[in-house]
Structure formats: C-alpha cells, structure tokens
Amino acid sequence: MENTIINKPAISIQGLFKSFGRNLVLRDINLDIYHGERITIFGPNGAGKSTLIKILAMLTKPDFGQINILGYNLESKPQNIRQLIGVVTHKTFLYEDLTGYENLAFYAKMFGLNNIRERIDAVTSKMGIQFRVDRKIGTLSHGMKKRFSIARSLLHDPLILLLDEPDGGLDQHALAMLDTLVVNSEGIPRTILLTTHNLDIGINFSNKIGIISNNSIIYLNTTKNMDLNTFKQIYIEHTGFEV
Amino acid sequence: MKSYFNSILTLLWKDILLELRTKENIAPIIVFAGLVLLIFNFAIDPTPVLVAIVAPGILWTAFTFSGVLGMSRTFVLEKDNGTFEGMMLCPVSREVIFFGKMLANLSFMLLIEILIFPFFGILFNISILIPNLILVTFLTTLGFSSIGTIFSAISVHTRAKEIMLPILFFPIVVPIILAAVQSTSLIIQNGTQESIYTWIQLIAIFDIIFIVLSAYLFQFALEE
C-alpha cells in the first residue's frame, strides 16, 4: 500500500487561520496529506480538530490560508471538491423520519449517482446495516445511526475521507469495519484525515499521527515503530493532558 | 442541466416525503389560517358591500401570517435535525438548494390555499373559481415563497430566528401583498380586465426581481 502513495499532496493546507469572533481556533496550520495517506489528529477538546475538518469539508470558511484538495482550490472549485470527499462528523446528517434507504437514496440523488440501489446495497452491506434499511433512522440506536452516517459518506466512493471522531458510539465490530474504508471500490487507497480521542484506533489506523493543541499542529510523525505507551507520553508532553 | 433539475426535484421530493410523514407543518397552518378567517368573519358583519371591500385584505392577511409560519420552519427543521450541513455537503450549486426549498414552500402554501379557499368562499359568500383570482394567488405565492426562502435561510443563523423572520420578511413582501390585495379586490368587485392586469403585471415583475435576486443572494445567506 505504501507504494501507491505518490509524491503530491492530496490535501494541501498553507497558513490556515480561523477564529470565531475573538476566539482564535486555528493558528497558522500547515499540513500536506499525500495520496493514500491516513493521518490521525489527536488533541484535547476545543483544540480545533473539528473546525479543521469542517473547513476542509467546506462547512465553514477559513479566515486566511490556501487550501487545495486534489488540485482544486477550496474557494474556487467547491462543487468539484464536494464530489470527491466523504465526511463523517458528530452529526449524522440523516433525517430521523425517513428510512435508512430513503436517506441514502436522497444523498445518492443529490450526488447525481447512477445505480442507486446497487450502491446502497454495497455500502449498507459493508457497514453491516443491510437489514435495517427499511427502518426509520429515528428508531435506530446511536451506533446504528453512525453506521448509516458512514455508509452515507461512502455512497459516491470518495477518494478522500474526513472522519471527525467516527468511533463515537460504535461497538468493536463496527470499529473493525473502519479498516474496510482505507481503499475505494476500485482498490485505490483513500486519503483519510481522522480525528479521535482513541489513541489505539488512531495509531493502528494511520500512517501518520499528529497532535493539535493551542490552535496549532504541534506534533506530526509517522506511526512506524510507534507504540501506544510511547505516544501516550508524547501526547502528555505536548498537551499537558492525560489521554 | 438534467442533474441540476434532478437535484431540485430530489430536494422537493424529500421535503414532501418528510411532511407526509410528520404532518408538522401543514396541518397546524391550515388550522391557523382557518381561525383567522373565522375570527374576521365574526368580527365584522359580512354584508355583500362590506365583504367586497374587506374580504381581499382578510384573505391575504390569513395567507401572509400562515405563510410566514410555514416559511420559518424551512431551515429550522434542517438545522435542528443536524441535516443542514448534510445538504451543504452535496455537490450542487447553492441555487439548487434555493430552488428546491422554494418549490417545497410554494407547494405547501398552494396546498394550504387550495384547502382554505373553499372555506373563505363559504364564510364570505364569494365565488372563488375565477381564473384571474387563481392567477393572482399563484403569482403572489410564488414571490412570497422566494422571499420567504431566502429570509428563512438568513434568520436560521440568528438566535431569535422565529422573531427575526417576520421582522426581515414583512417589509420586503409588502409591495407584493398590497398588489395582491388590490387585484383581488378588483376581481371580486368585477373591475375592468385592464386594471386587474396592471396589478397582475406588477406582481409578475416583483416575482422576477425577487426570484433572480434571491437565487443569487442565497449563497451568502447560507454562510454562518
């Protein structure tokens, strides 16, 4: 898989700043994520992890900075980028009064996809929810909703996945399914940016790990030869917080 | 172009399906509009002469207030359910979202009007099956929906969204409502076709301006 990572960033962030009112959330973020790389960003609550994901997903605008995703500028080609990214956040983006199938069909149509039934069958099978598609989302457990949310993000077979704490509410079986997300339907490795508080998942899932604290990325390294205890120490040293 | 219209229709389909499931919007609004008509009917002595003067105002008061109730829900439900951002993630232009939502609002309001019109006709003893009246109602509702959709998107980001929408919305929609009241009055009082069409043209011009401007400005209204 390492051989497929080509030397060109799939996501390039240069000099990114973001504040909400007087509250500075992200300060001079510079990050290149190469094709097929899987980066996990850790950090204490309020460090700016979710804001970074939201900016890349174009759900909020940066104050300053240049961002390119797969060669497209975030400001000038938003629709092209939306077609290429899948996003999972704390919110499921699913309609509680529609069934799982209706929700997925809605998003599939909005993405202009063909063979909708086949695609829904494929992503629901992948997430182990194929027998719940006719149930209203509002009647499902939090974990099941999360699985549907991940299925939604995979419908258009994106090359880039932005996962903001996708492990919240997922059981061990569902967590194991995260490993199936690393390649798309054609076997091309996905570029994945993940945020989580779970060090174990983050380290095992990623090629690189980073720490965001005090509004900046203060640590970034590969996961090669990195074990959980070593990283726990690094995390505490950089953030001052226990994990 | 095909996918442009497909996406608009998909948004419309989703809103109609949700309304059919929940019945949260239309049912209370119909009751509200009916109550407004009923209260006015009791408040005045509906003699034929008085009805011809006041009925158009009463009708459009009922439609305007019930309409603004419905419009306020356009994006509030999306925001409350956390689906607003999901819509924003879709690779469609912001106009598509505007037109999808506008068509949903238009459909709901027209349905309410179809149900309320017979009640109005019975209460005030007015024939409602007049082509010009139907045309005026459709055109006014079209303009009303376009302005309501954009102001609903603006107000959803404010704290007092339920209060902000009418405050922002009514001053802008006044010209079209006044034109609707005047033309409805002329239609009920058998005014000349020429005078009726003058008002209808005015409503149509407002519609074009409101729809074009709203569709263009909608992208800015979505920003937090």
CSV table of C-alpha atoms in Angstrom, one decimal:
chain,number,residue,atom,x,y,z
A,1,MET,CA,0.0,0.0,0.0
A,2,GLU,CA,2.9,2.3,0.8
A,3,ASN,CA,4.0,2.1,-2.9
A,4,THR,CA,0.7,3.7,-4.1
A,5,ILE,CA,1.4,6.9,-2.2
A,6,ILE,CA,2.5,9.3,-4.8
A,7,ASN,CA,4.6,12.4,-4.1
A,8,LYS,CA,1.9,15.0,-4.4
A,9,PRO,CA,-0.3,16.2,-1.6
A,10,ALA,CA,-4.0,15.2,-2.0
A,11,ILE,CA,-4.7,17.8,0.7
A,12,SER,CA,-2.5,20.9,1.0
A,13,ILE,CA,-3.1,23.4,3.8
A,14,GLN,CA,-0.9,26.5,3.9
A,15,GLY,CA,-1.1,29.2,6.6
A,16,LEU,CA,-4.6,28.5,7.7
A,17,PHE,CA,-6.2,30.7,10.3
A,18,LYS,CA,-9.7,30.5,11.7
A,19,SER,CA,-11.4,32.4,14.6
A,20,PHE,CA,-14.9,32.6,15.8
A,21,GLY,CA,-15.4,36.2,17.0
A,22,ARG,CA,-12.4,36.9,19.2
A,23,ASN,CA,-11.8,33.3,19.8
A,24,LEU,CA,-8.8,32.1,17.7
A,25,VAL,CA,-9.4,28.4,16.9
A,26,LEU,CA,-6.7,27.6,14.3
A,27,ARG,CA,-3.4,29.4,14.0
A,28,ASP,CA,-1.1,29.1,11.1
A,29,ILE,CA,-1.9,25.5,10.2
A,30,ASN,CA,0.4,24.0,7.5
A,31,LEU,CA,-0.3,20.4,6.6
A,32,ASP,CA,0.3,18.3,3.5
A,33,ILE,CA,-1.5,15.0,3.3
A,34,TYR,CA,-0.3,12.8,0.4
A,35,HIS,CA,-2.4,10.5,-1.8
A,36,GLY,CA,-3.3,7.3,0.1
A,37,GLU,CA,-2.0,8.7,3.5
A,38,ARG,CA,-4.1,8.2,6.6
A,39,ILE,CA,-3.5,10.8,9.2
A,40,THR,CA,-5.0,10.9,12.6
A,41,ILE,CA,-5.1,14.1,14.5
A,42,PHE,CA,-5.4,13.9,18.3
A,43,GLY,CA,-5.9,16.8,20.7
A,44,PRO,CA,-7.8,17.9,23.7
A,45,ASN,CA,-11.4,19.2,23.5
A,46,GLY,CA,-11.6,22.6,21.9
A,47,ALA,CA,-8.2,22.3,20.3
A,48,GLY,CA,-9.6,22.9,16.8
A,49,LYS,CA,-9.8,19.3,15.4
A,50,SER,CA,-13.4,19.5,14.3
A,51,THR,CA,-13.0,23.0,13.0
A,52,LEU,CA,-10.2,21.8,10.7
A,53,ILE,CA,-12.4,19.0,9.4
A,54,LYS,CA,-15.3,21.5,8.9
A,55,ILE,CA,-13.1,23.8,6.9
A,56,LEU,CA,-11.9,21.0,4.7
A,57,ALA,CA,-15.5,19.9,4.2
A,58,MET,CA,-16.4,23.5,3.3
A,59,LEU,CA,-18.9,23.7,6.1
A,60,THR,CA,-17.2,26.8,7.5
A,61,LYS,CA,-14.8,29.3,5.8
A,62,PRO,CA,-11.2,29.9,6.8
A,63,ASP,CA,-10.2,33.5,7.7
A,64,PHE,CA,-6.9,33.2,5.9
A,65,GLY,CA,-4.9,30.5,4.2
A,66,GLN,CA,-4.7,28.4,1.0
A,67,ILE,CA,-6.3,25.0,0.8
A,68,ASN,CA,-6.1,22.7,-2.2
A,69,ILE,CA,-7.8,19.3,-2.4
A,70,LEU,CA,-6.8,17.0,-5.2
A,71,GLY,CA,-5.6,20.0,-7.2
A,72,TYR,CA,-8.8,22.0,-6.7
A,73,ASN,CA,-8.7,25.3,-4.8
A,74,LEU,CA,-11.2,25.2,-1.9
A,75,GLU,CA,-12.6,28.6,-2.7
A,76,SER,CA,-12.9,28.4,-6.5
A,77,LYS,CA,-14.0,24.8,-7.1
A,78,PRO,CA,-16.2,23.8,-4.1
A,79,GLN,CA,-18.5,21.6,-6.1
A,80,ASN,CA,-15.7,19.6,-7.6
A,81,ILE,CA,-14.2,19.0,-4.2
A,82,ARG,CA,-17.6,18.0,-2.6
A,83,GLN,CA,-17.9,15.3,-5.3
A,84,LEU,CA,-14.5,13.9,-4.1
A,85,ILE,CA,-14.8,13.9,-0.4
A,86,GLY,CA,-16.8,11.9,2.1
A,87,VAL,CA,-17.5,13.5,5.5
A,88,VAL,CA,-18.5,11.9,8.8
A,89,THR,CA,-18.9,14.2,11.9
A,90,HIS,CA,-20.7,14.1,15.2
A,91,LYS,CA,-23.9,14.8,13.4
A,92,THR,CA,-25.2,12.0,11.2
A,93,PHE,CA,-26.8,14.4,8.6
A,94,LEU,CA,-29.7,11.9,8.4
A,95,TYR,CA,-33.4,12.6,8.5
A,96,GLU,CA,-35.0,10.9,11.5
A,97,ASP,CA,-38.4,10.5,9.8
A,98,LEU,CA,-37.0,8.9,6.7
A,99,THR,CA,-35.9,5.3,6.5
A,100,GLY,CA,-32.3,4.4,6.1
A,101,TYR,CA,-32.9,3.6,2.4
A,102,GLU,CA,-34.7,6.9,1.8
A,103,ASN,CA,-31.9,8.8,3.4
A,104,LEU,CA,-29.2,7.1,1.4
A,105,ALA,CA,-31.3,7.5,-1.8
A,106,PHE,CA,-31.7,11.2,-1.1
A,107,TYR,CA,-27.9,11.7,-0.8
A,108,ALA,CA,-27.2,9.5,-3.8
A,109,LYS,CA,-29.5,11.5,-6.0
A,110,MET,CA,-28.1,14.8,-4.7
A,111,PHE,CA,-24.6,13.5,-5.7
A,112,GLY,CA,-26.0,12.7,-9.1
A,113,LEU,CA,-25.2,8.9,-8.8
A,114,ASN,CA,-26.4,6.1,-11.1
A,115,ASN,CA,-27.2,2.6,-10.0
A,116,ILE,CA,-28.5,3.9,-6.7
A,117,ARG,CA,-29.9,0.6,-5.4
A,118,GLU,CA,-26.7,-1.2,-6.1
A,119,ARG,CA,-24.6,1.4,-4.4
A,120,ILE,CA,-26.9,1.5,-1.4
A,121,ASP,CA,-26.7,-2.3,-1.2
A,122,ALA,CA,-22.9,-2.2,-1.4
A,123,VAL,CA,-22.4,0.4,1.3
A,124,THR,CA,-25.0,-1.0,3.7
A,125,SER,CA,-23.5,-4.5,3.3
A,126,LYS,CA,-20.1,-3.0,4.0
A,127,MET,CA,-21.4,-1.4,7.2
A,128,GLY,CA,-23.5,-4.4,8.2
A,129,ILE,CA,-26.8,-2.5,8.1
A,130,GLN,CA,-28.4,-4.0,5.1
A,131,PHE,CA,-31.2,-5.5,7.2
A,132,ARG,CA,-32.1,-2.1,8.8
A,133,VAL,CA,-32.5,0.0,5.6
A,134,ASP,CA,-36.3,0.0,5.8
A,135,ARG,CA,-36.4,1.2,9.4
A,136,LYS,CA,-36.8,4.9,10.1
A,137,ILE,CA,-33.5,6.5,11.3
A,138,GLY,CA,-35.2,7.9,14.4
A,139,THR,CA,-35.9,4.4,15.6
A,140,LEU,CA,-32.3,3.2,15.4
A,141,SER,CA,-29.6,3.2,18.2
A,142,HIS,CA,-26.8,5.8,18.1
A,143,GLY,CA,-24.3,3.2,16.9
A,144,MET,CA,-26.6,2.2,14.0
A,145,LYS,CA,-27.2,5.8,13.0
A,146,LYS,CA,-23.4,6.2,13.0
A,147,ARG,CA,-23.1,3.2,10.7
A,148,PHE,CA,-25.7,4.7,8.3
A,149,SER,CA,-23.8,8.0,8.5
A,150,ILE,CA,-20.5,6.3,7.4
A,151,ALA,CA,-22.5,4.5,4.7
A,152,ARG,CA,-23.8,7.9,3.5
A,153,SER,CA,-20.2,9.2,3.3
A,154,LEU,CA,-19.2,6.2,1.1
A,155,LEU,CA,-22.1,6.3,-1.4
A,156,HIS,CA,-20.1,8.3,-4.0
A,157,ASP,CA,-17.0,6.3,-3.5
A,158,PRO,CA,-14.9,9.3,-2.5
A,159,LEU,CA,-11.1,9.4,-2.8
A,160,ILE,CA,-10.8,11.5,0.4
A,161,LEU,CA,-12.5,10.8,3.7
A,162,LEU,CA,-12.7,13.3,6.5
A,163,LEU,CA,-13.7,11.5,9.7
A,164,ASP,CA,-14.4,13.6,12.8
A,165,GLU,CA,-14.5,11.1,15.7
A,166,PRO,CA,-16.2,8.4,13.8
A,167,ASP,CA,-15.6,5.9,16.6
A,168,GLY,CA,-18.2,7.6,18.9
A,169,GLY,CA,-21.0,5.2,19.6
A,170,LEU,CA,-19.5,2.4,17.5
A,171,ASP,CA,-19.1,-1.1,19.0
A,172,GLN,CA,-15.9,-3.2,18.5
A,173,HIS,CA,-17.4,-5.0,15.5
A,174,ALA,CA,-18.2,-1.7,13.8
A,175,LEU,CA,-14.8,-0.2,14.7
A,176,ALA,CA,-13.2,-3.1,12.9
A,177,MET,CA,-15.2,-2.0,9.8
A,178,LEU,CA,-13.2,1.2,9.7
A,179,ASP,CA,-10.4,-0.8,8.2
A,180,THR,CA,-12.5,-1.5,5.2
A,181,LEU,CA,-12.7,2.2,4.4
A,182,VAL,CA,-9.0,2.5,3.5
A,183,VAL,CA,-9.5,1.7,-0.2
A,184,ASN,CA,-12.3,2.7,-2.5
A,185,SER,CA,-14.3,0.3,-4.7
A,186,GLU,CA,-11.5,0.3,-7.3
A,187,GLY,CA,-8.9,-0.6,-4.8
A,188,ILE,CA,-7.3,2.8,-4.8
A,189,PRO,CA,-6.1,3.8,-1.3
A,190,ARG,CA,-8.1,6.6,0.1
A,191,THR,CA,-6.6,9.7,1.7
A,192,ILE,CA,-8.0,9.9,5.2
A,193,LEU,CA,-8.0,12.5,7.8
A,194,LEU,CA,-9.3,11.2,11.1
A,195,THR,CA,-9.7,12.9,14.4
A,196,THR,CA,-10.3,10.8,17.6
A,197,HIS,CA,-9.6,10.7,21.3
A,198,ASN,CA,-8.9,6.9,21.0
A,199,LEU,CA,-5.1,6.5,20.7
A,200,ASP,CA,-5.3,2.8,19.9
A,201,ILE,CA,-7.6,3.3,16.9
A,202,GLY,CA,-5.7,6.3,15.7
A,203,ILE,CA,-2.3,4.7,15.8
A,204,ASN,CA,-3.4,1.4,14.3
A,205,PHE,CA,-5.4,3.0,11.5
A,206,SER,CA,-3.0,5.6,10.3
A,207,ASN,CA,0.4,6.1,8.6
A,208,LYS,CA,0.9,9.4,10.4
A,209,ILE,CA,-0.3,10.9,13.7
A,210,GLY,CA,-0.4,14.5,14.8
A,211,ILE,CA,-1.3,16.5,17.8
A,212,ILE,CA,-3.2,19.7,17.7
A,213,SER,CA,-3.1,21.9,20.8
A,214,ASN,CA,-3.3,25.6,21.5
A,215,ASN,CA,-4.8,26.1,18.0
A,216,SER,CA,-1.7,24.7,16.1
A,217,ILE,CA,-0.4,21.4,15.0
A,218,ILE,CA,2.5,20.8,17.4
A,219,TYR,CA,3.5,17.3,16.6
A,220,LEU,CA,3.4,15.2,13.4
A,221,ASN,CA,5.2,11.9,12.8
A,222,THR,CA,4.8,8.5,11.2
A,223,THR,CA,3.3,5.6,13.1
A,224,LYS,CA,6.4,3.5,12.2
A,225,ASN,CA,7.7,1.9,15.3
A,226,MET,CA,5.3,3.9,17.4
A,227,ASP,CA,3.6,2.0,20.3
A,228,LEU,CA,0.7,3.1,22.4
A,229,ASN,CA,2.7,3.9,25.6
A,230,THR,CA,5.3,5.9,23.8
A,231,PHE,CA,2.7,8.0,22.1
A,232,LYS,CA,0.8,8.5,25.4
A,233,GLN,CA,4.0,10.0,26.8
A,234,ILE,CA,4.4,12.2,23.7
A,235,TYR,CA,0.8,13.3,24.0
A,236,ILE,CA,1.1,14.3,27.6
A,237,GLU,CA,4.4,16.1,27.0
A,238,HIS,CA,2.9,18.2,24.2
A,239,THR,CA,-0.6,18.9,25.6
A,240,GLY,CA,-0.2,18.6,29.3
A,241,PHE,CA,-3.3,16.5,29.4
A,242,GLU,CA,-3.8,12.8,30.2
A,243,VAL,CA,-5.4,10.9,27.4
B,1,MET,CA,-28.6,20.7,-16.8
B,2,LYS,CA,-30.6,17.4,-16.2
B,3,SER,CA,-28.8,16.8,-12.9
B,4,TYR,CA,-29.5,20.5,-12.0
B,5,PHE,CA,-33.2,19.9,-12.2
B,6,ASN,CA,-33.0,16.4,-10.8
B,7,SER,CA,-31.3,17.8,-7.7
B,8,ILE,CA,-34.0,20.4,-7.3
B,9,LEU,CA,-36.7,17.8,-7.6
B,10,THR,CA,-34.9,15.5,-5.2
B,11,LEU,CA,-34.9,18.2,-2.5
B,12,LEU,CA,-38.6,18.8,-3.2
B,13,TRP,CA,-39.3,15.1,-3.0
B,14,LYS,CA,-37.5,14.8,0.3
B,15,ASP,CA,-39.4,17.8,1.8
B,16,ILE,CA,-42.8,16.5,0.6
B,17,LEU,CA,-42.0,13.0,2.0
B,18,LEU,CA,-41.0,14.4,5.3
B,19,GLU,CA,-44.1,16.5,5.5
B,20,LEU,CA,-46.3,13.5,4.6
B,21,ARG,CA,-44.6,11.5,7.4
B,22,THR,CA,-44.6,14.2,10.1
B,23,LYS,CA,-47.5,16.5,9.2
B,24,GLU,CA,-45.8,19.0,11.4
B,25,ASN,CA,-46.1,22.0,9.1
B,26,ILE,CA,-49.3,22.0,7.0
B,27,ALA,CA,-51.9,20.8,9.5
B,28,PRO,CA,-51.3,23.5,12.1
B,29,ILE,CA,-51.0,26.2,9.5
B,30,ILE,CA,-54.3,25.2,7.9
B,31,VAL,CA,-56.0,25.4,11.3
B,32,PHE,CA,-54.3,28.8,11.9
B,33,ALA,CA,-55.4,30.3,8.5
B,34,GLY,CA,-59.0,28.9,9.1
B,35,LEU,CA,-59.1,30.5,12.5
B,36,VAL,CA,-58.0,33.9,11.2
B,37,LEU,CA,-60.8,33.8,8.6
B,38,LEU,CA,-63.3,32.7,11.2
B,39,ILE,CA,-62.4,35.5,13.7
B,40,PHE,CA,-62.7,38.1,11.0
B,41,ASN,CA,-66.0,36.7,9.9
B,42,PHE,CA,-67.3,37.0,13.5
B,43,ALA,CA,-65.7,40.4,13.9
B,44,ILE,CA,-67.4,42.1,11.0
B,45,ASP,CA,-71.0,41.9,9.8
B,46,PRO,CA,-70.3,40.3,6.4
B,47,THR,CA,-72.8,42.2,4.2
B,48,PRO,CA,-72.2,42.0,0.4
B,49,VAL,CA,-71.0,45.6,0.2
B,50,LEU,CA,-68.6,45.3,3.2
B,51,VAL,CA,-67.3,41.9,2.1
B,52,ALA,CA,-66.3,43.3,-1.3
B,53,ILE,CA,-64.2,45.9,0.5
B,54,VAL,CA,-62.6,43.9,3.3
B,55,ALA,CA,-62.5,40.3,2.2
B,56,PRO,CA,-59.4,40.6,0.0
B,57,GLY,CA,-57.5,42.1,2.9
B,58,ILE,CA,-58.7,39.4,5.3
B,59,LEU,CA,-57.8,36.6,2.8
B,60,TRP,CA,-54.3,37.9,2.3
B,61,THR,CA,-53.8,38.5,6.0
B,62,ALA,CA,-54.7,34.9,6.6
B,63,PHE,CA,-52.3,33.7,3.8
B,64,THR,CA,-49.5,36.0,4.8
B,65,PHE,CA,-49.5,35.1,8.5
B,66,SER,CA,-49.9,31.4,7.9
B,67,GLY,CA,-47.3,31.5,5.2
B,68,VAL,CA,-44.7,33.1,7.4
B,69,LEU,CA,-45.4,30.4,10.0
B,70,GLY,CA,-44.6,27.8,7.4
B,71,MET,CA,-41.5,29.6,6.0
B,72,SER,CA,-40.0,29.9,9.4
B,73,ARG,CA,-39.7,26.1,9.5
B,74,THR,CA,-38.0,25.8,6.1
B,75,PHE,CA,-34.4,25.7,7.5
B,76,VAL,CA,-35.1,25.5,11.2
B,77,LEU,CA,-36.0,21.8,11.0
B,78,GLU,CA,-32.9,21.1,8.9
B,79,LYS,CA,-30.8,23.0,11.5
B,80,ASP,CA,-32.4,21.3,14.5
B,81,ASN,CA,-32.1,17.8,13.0
B,82,GLY,CA,-28.4,18.4,12.0
B,83,THR,CA,-29.2,17.9,8.3
B,84,PHE,CA,-28.5,21.5,7.2
B,85,GLU,CA,-24.8,20.7,6.9
B,86,GLY,CA,-25.5,17.4,5.2
B,87,MET,CA,-27.3,19.4,2.5
B,88,MET,CA,-24.4,21.8,2.3
B,89,LEU,CA,-22.1,18.8,1.6
B,90,CYS,CA,-23.9,17.9,-1.5
B,91,PRO,CA,-22.0,18.8,-4.8
B,92,VAL,CA,-24.8,21.1,-6.1
B,93,SER,CA,-24.8,24.9,-6.5
B,94,ARG,CA,-26.4,26.8,-3.8
B,95,GLU,CA,-29.2,27.9,-6.2
B,96,VAL,CA,-30.3,24.3,-6.5
B,97,ILE,CA,-30.9,24.3,-2.7
B,98,PHE,CA,-32.7,27.6,-3.0
B,99,PHE,CA,-35.0,26.4,-5.8
B,100,GLY,CA,-35.6,23.1,-4.1
B,101,LYS,CA,-36.6,24.8,-0.9
B,102,MET,CA,-38.6,27.5,-2.7
B,103,LEU,CA,-40.6,24.9,-4.7
B,104,ALA,CA,-41.3,23.0,-1.4
B,105,ASN,CA,-42.5,26.2,0.2
B,106,LEU,CA,-44.6,27.0,-2.9
B,107,SER,CA,-46.2,23.6,-2.9
B,108,PHE,CA,-47.1,23.7,0.8
B,109,MET,CA,-48.5,27.2,0.5
B,110,LEU,CA,-50.5,26.4,-2.6
B,111,LEU,CA,-51.9,23.3,-0.9
B,112,ILE,CA,-52.9,25.4,2.1
B,113,GLU,CA,-54.5,27.9,-0.2
B,114,ILE,CA,-56.4,25.2,-2.1
B,115,LEU,CA,-57.9,24.0,1.2
B,116,ILE,CA,-58.5,27.4,2.7
B,117,PHE,CA,-60.2,29.0,-0.4
B,118,PRO,CA,-63.4,27.0,-0.2
B,119,PHE,CA,-63.7,27.9,3.5
B,120,PHE,CA,-63.2,31.6,2.6
B,121,GLY,CA,-65.8,31.3,-0.2
B,122,ILE,CA,-68.4,29.8,2.2
B,123,LEU,CA,-67.7,32.2,5.1
B,124,PHE,CA,-67.9,35.4,2.9
B,125,ASN,CA,-70.2,34.1,0.2
B,126,ILE,CA,-67.7,34.8,-2.6
B,127,SER,CA,-67.2,32.7,-5.8
B,128,ILE,CA,-63.6,31.6,-5.8
B,129,LEU,CA,-63.4,29.8,-9.1
B,130,ILE,CA,-62.3,32.8,-11.0
B,131,PRO,CA,-59.3,32.3,-13.3
B,132,ASN,CA,-57.8,35.7,-12.5
B,133,LEU,CA,-58.1,35.1,-8.8
B,134,ILE,CA,-56.3,31.8,-9.3
B,135,LEU,CA,-53.6,33.5,-11.3
B,136,VAL,CA,-53.1,36.3,-8.7
B,137,THR,CA,-52.9,33.7,-5.9
B,138,PHE,CA,-50.3,31.6,-7.8
B,139,LEU,CA,-48.1,34.6,-8.7
B,140,THR,CA,-48.3,36.1,-5.3
B,141,THR,CA,-47.5,32.8,-3.6
B,142,LEU,CA,-44.5,32.4,-6.0
B,143,GLY,CA,-43.0,35.7,-5.0
B,144,PHE,CA,-43.9,35.1,-1.3
B,145,SER,CA,-42.1,31.7,-1.4
B,146,SER,CA,-38.9,33.1,-3.0
B,147,ILE,CA,-38.5,35.9,-0.4
B,148,GLY,CA,-39.6,33.6,2.4
B,149,THR,CA,-37.0,31.0,1.5
B,150,ILE,CA,-34.0,33.4,1.5
B,151,PHE,CA,-35.1,35.1,4.7
B,152,SER,CA,-35.7,31.8,6.3
B,153,ALA,CA,-32.1,30.9,5.5
B,154,ILE,CA,-30.8,34.2,6.9
B,155,SER,CA,-32.8,34.0,10.1
B,156,VAL,CA,-31.9,30.4,10.8
B,157,HIS,CA,-28.4,31.6,11.8
B,158,THR,CA,-29.7,34.2,14.3
B,159,ARG,CA,-30.6,33.4,17.9
B,160,ALA,CA,-34.2,34.7,17.9
B,161,LYS,CA,-35.0,33.1,14.5
B,162,GLU,CA,-38.7,32.9,15.0
B,163,ILE,CA,-38.8,36.7,15.6
B,164,MET,CA,-36.2,37.7,13.1
B,165,LEU,CA,-38.0,36.1,10.1
B,166,PRO,CA,-41.2,38.3,10.2
B,167,ILE,CA,-39.1,41.4,11.0
B,168,LEU,CA,-37.0,40.9,8.0
B,169,PHE,CA,-39.7,39.4,5.8
B,170,PHE,CA,-42.7,41.7,6.1
B,171,PRO,CA,-41.1,45.0,4.9
B,172,ILE,CA,-39.8,43.3,1.8
B,173,VAL,CA,-43.0,41.4,1.0
B,174,VAL,CA,-45.4,44.3,1.5
B,175,PRO,CA,-45.4,45.5,-2.2
B,176,ILE,CA,-46.4,42.1,-3.5
B,177,ILE,CA,-49.1,41.6,-0.8
B,178,LEU,CA,-50.5,45.1,-1.5
B,179,ALA,CA,-50.7,44.3,-5.2
B,180,ALA,CA,-52.4,41.0,-4.4
B,181,VAL,CA,-55.0,42.7,-2.2
B,182,GLN,CA,-55.7,45.4,-4.8
B,183,SER,CA,-56.0,42.9,-7.6
B,184,THR,CA,-58.2,40.5,-5.5
B,185,SER,CA,-60.4,43.4,-4.6
B,186,LEU,CA,-60.8,44.4,-8.3
B,187,ILE,CA,-61.6,40.7,-9.2
B,188,ILE,CA,-64.2,40.4,-6.5
B,189,GLN,CA,-65.8,43.7,-7.5
B,190,ASN,CA,-65.8,42.8,-11.2
B,191,GLY,CA,-63.2,45.5,-12.1
B,192,THR,CA,-62.0,46.0,-15.6
B,193,GLN,CA,-59.6,43.5,-17.1
B,194,GLU,CA,-57.2,46.3,-17.8
B,195,SER,CA,-57.0,47.4,-14.2
B,196,ILE,CA,-56.7,43.8,-13.0
B,197,TYR,CA,-53.9,43.0,-15.4
B,198,THR,CA,-52.0,46.1,-14.4
B,199,TRP,CA,-51.7,44.7,-10.9
B,200,ILE,CA,-51.0,41.2,-12.1
B,201,GLN,CA,-48.2,42.6,-14.3
B,202,LEU,CA,-46.8,44.3,-11.2
B,203,ILE,CA,-46.9,41.1,-9.2
B,204,ALA,CA,-45.2,39.2,-12.1
B,205,ILE,CA,-42.4,41.9,-12.2
B,206,PHE,CA,-41.9,41.6,-8.4
B,207,ASP,CA,-41.7,37.8,-8.8
B,208,ILE,CA,-39.0,38.0,-11.4
B,209,ILE,CA,-37.0,40.5,-9.4
B,210,PHE,CA,-37.4,38.6,-6.1
B,211,ILE,CA,-36.6,35.2,-7.7
B,212,VAL,CA,-33.5,36.3,-9.5
B,213,LEU,CA,-32.2,38.3,-6.6
B,214,SER,CA,-33.0,35.6,-4.0
B,215,ALA,CA,-31.4,32.9,-6.1
B,216,TYR,CA,-28.2,35.0,-6.4
B,217,LEU,CA,-28.0,36.1,-2.8
B,218,PHE,CA,-28.9,32.7,-1.3
B,219,GLN,CA,-25.2,31.6,-1.3
B,220,PHE,CA,-24.4,34.4,1.1
B,221,ALA,CA,-27.4,33.7,3.2
B,222,LEU,CA,-26.2,30.2,3.9
B,223,GLU,CA,-22.9,31.4,5.5
B,224,GLU,CA,-22.8,31.4,9.2
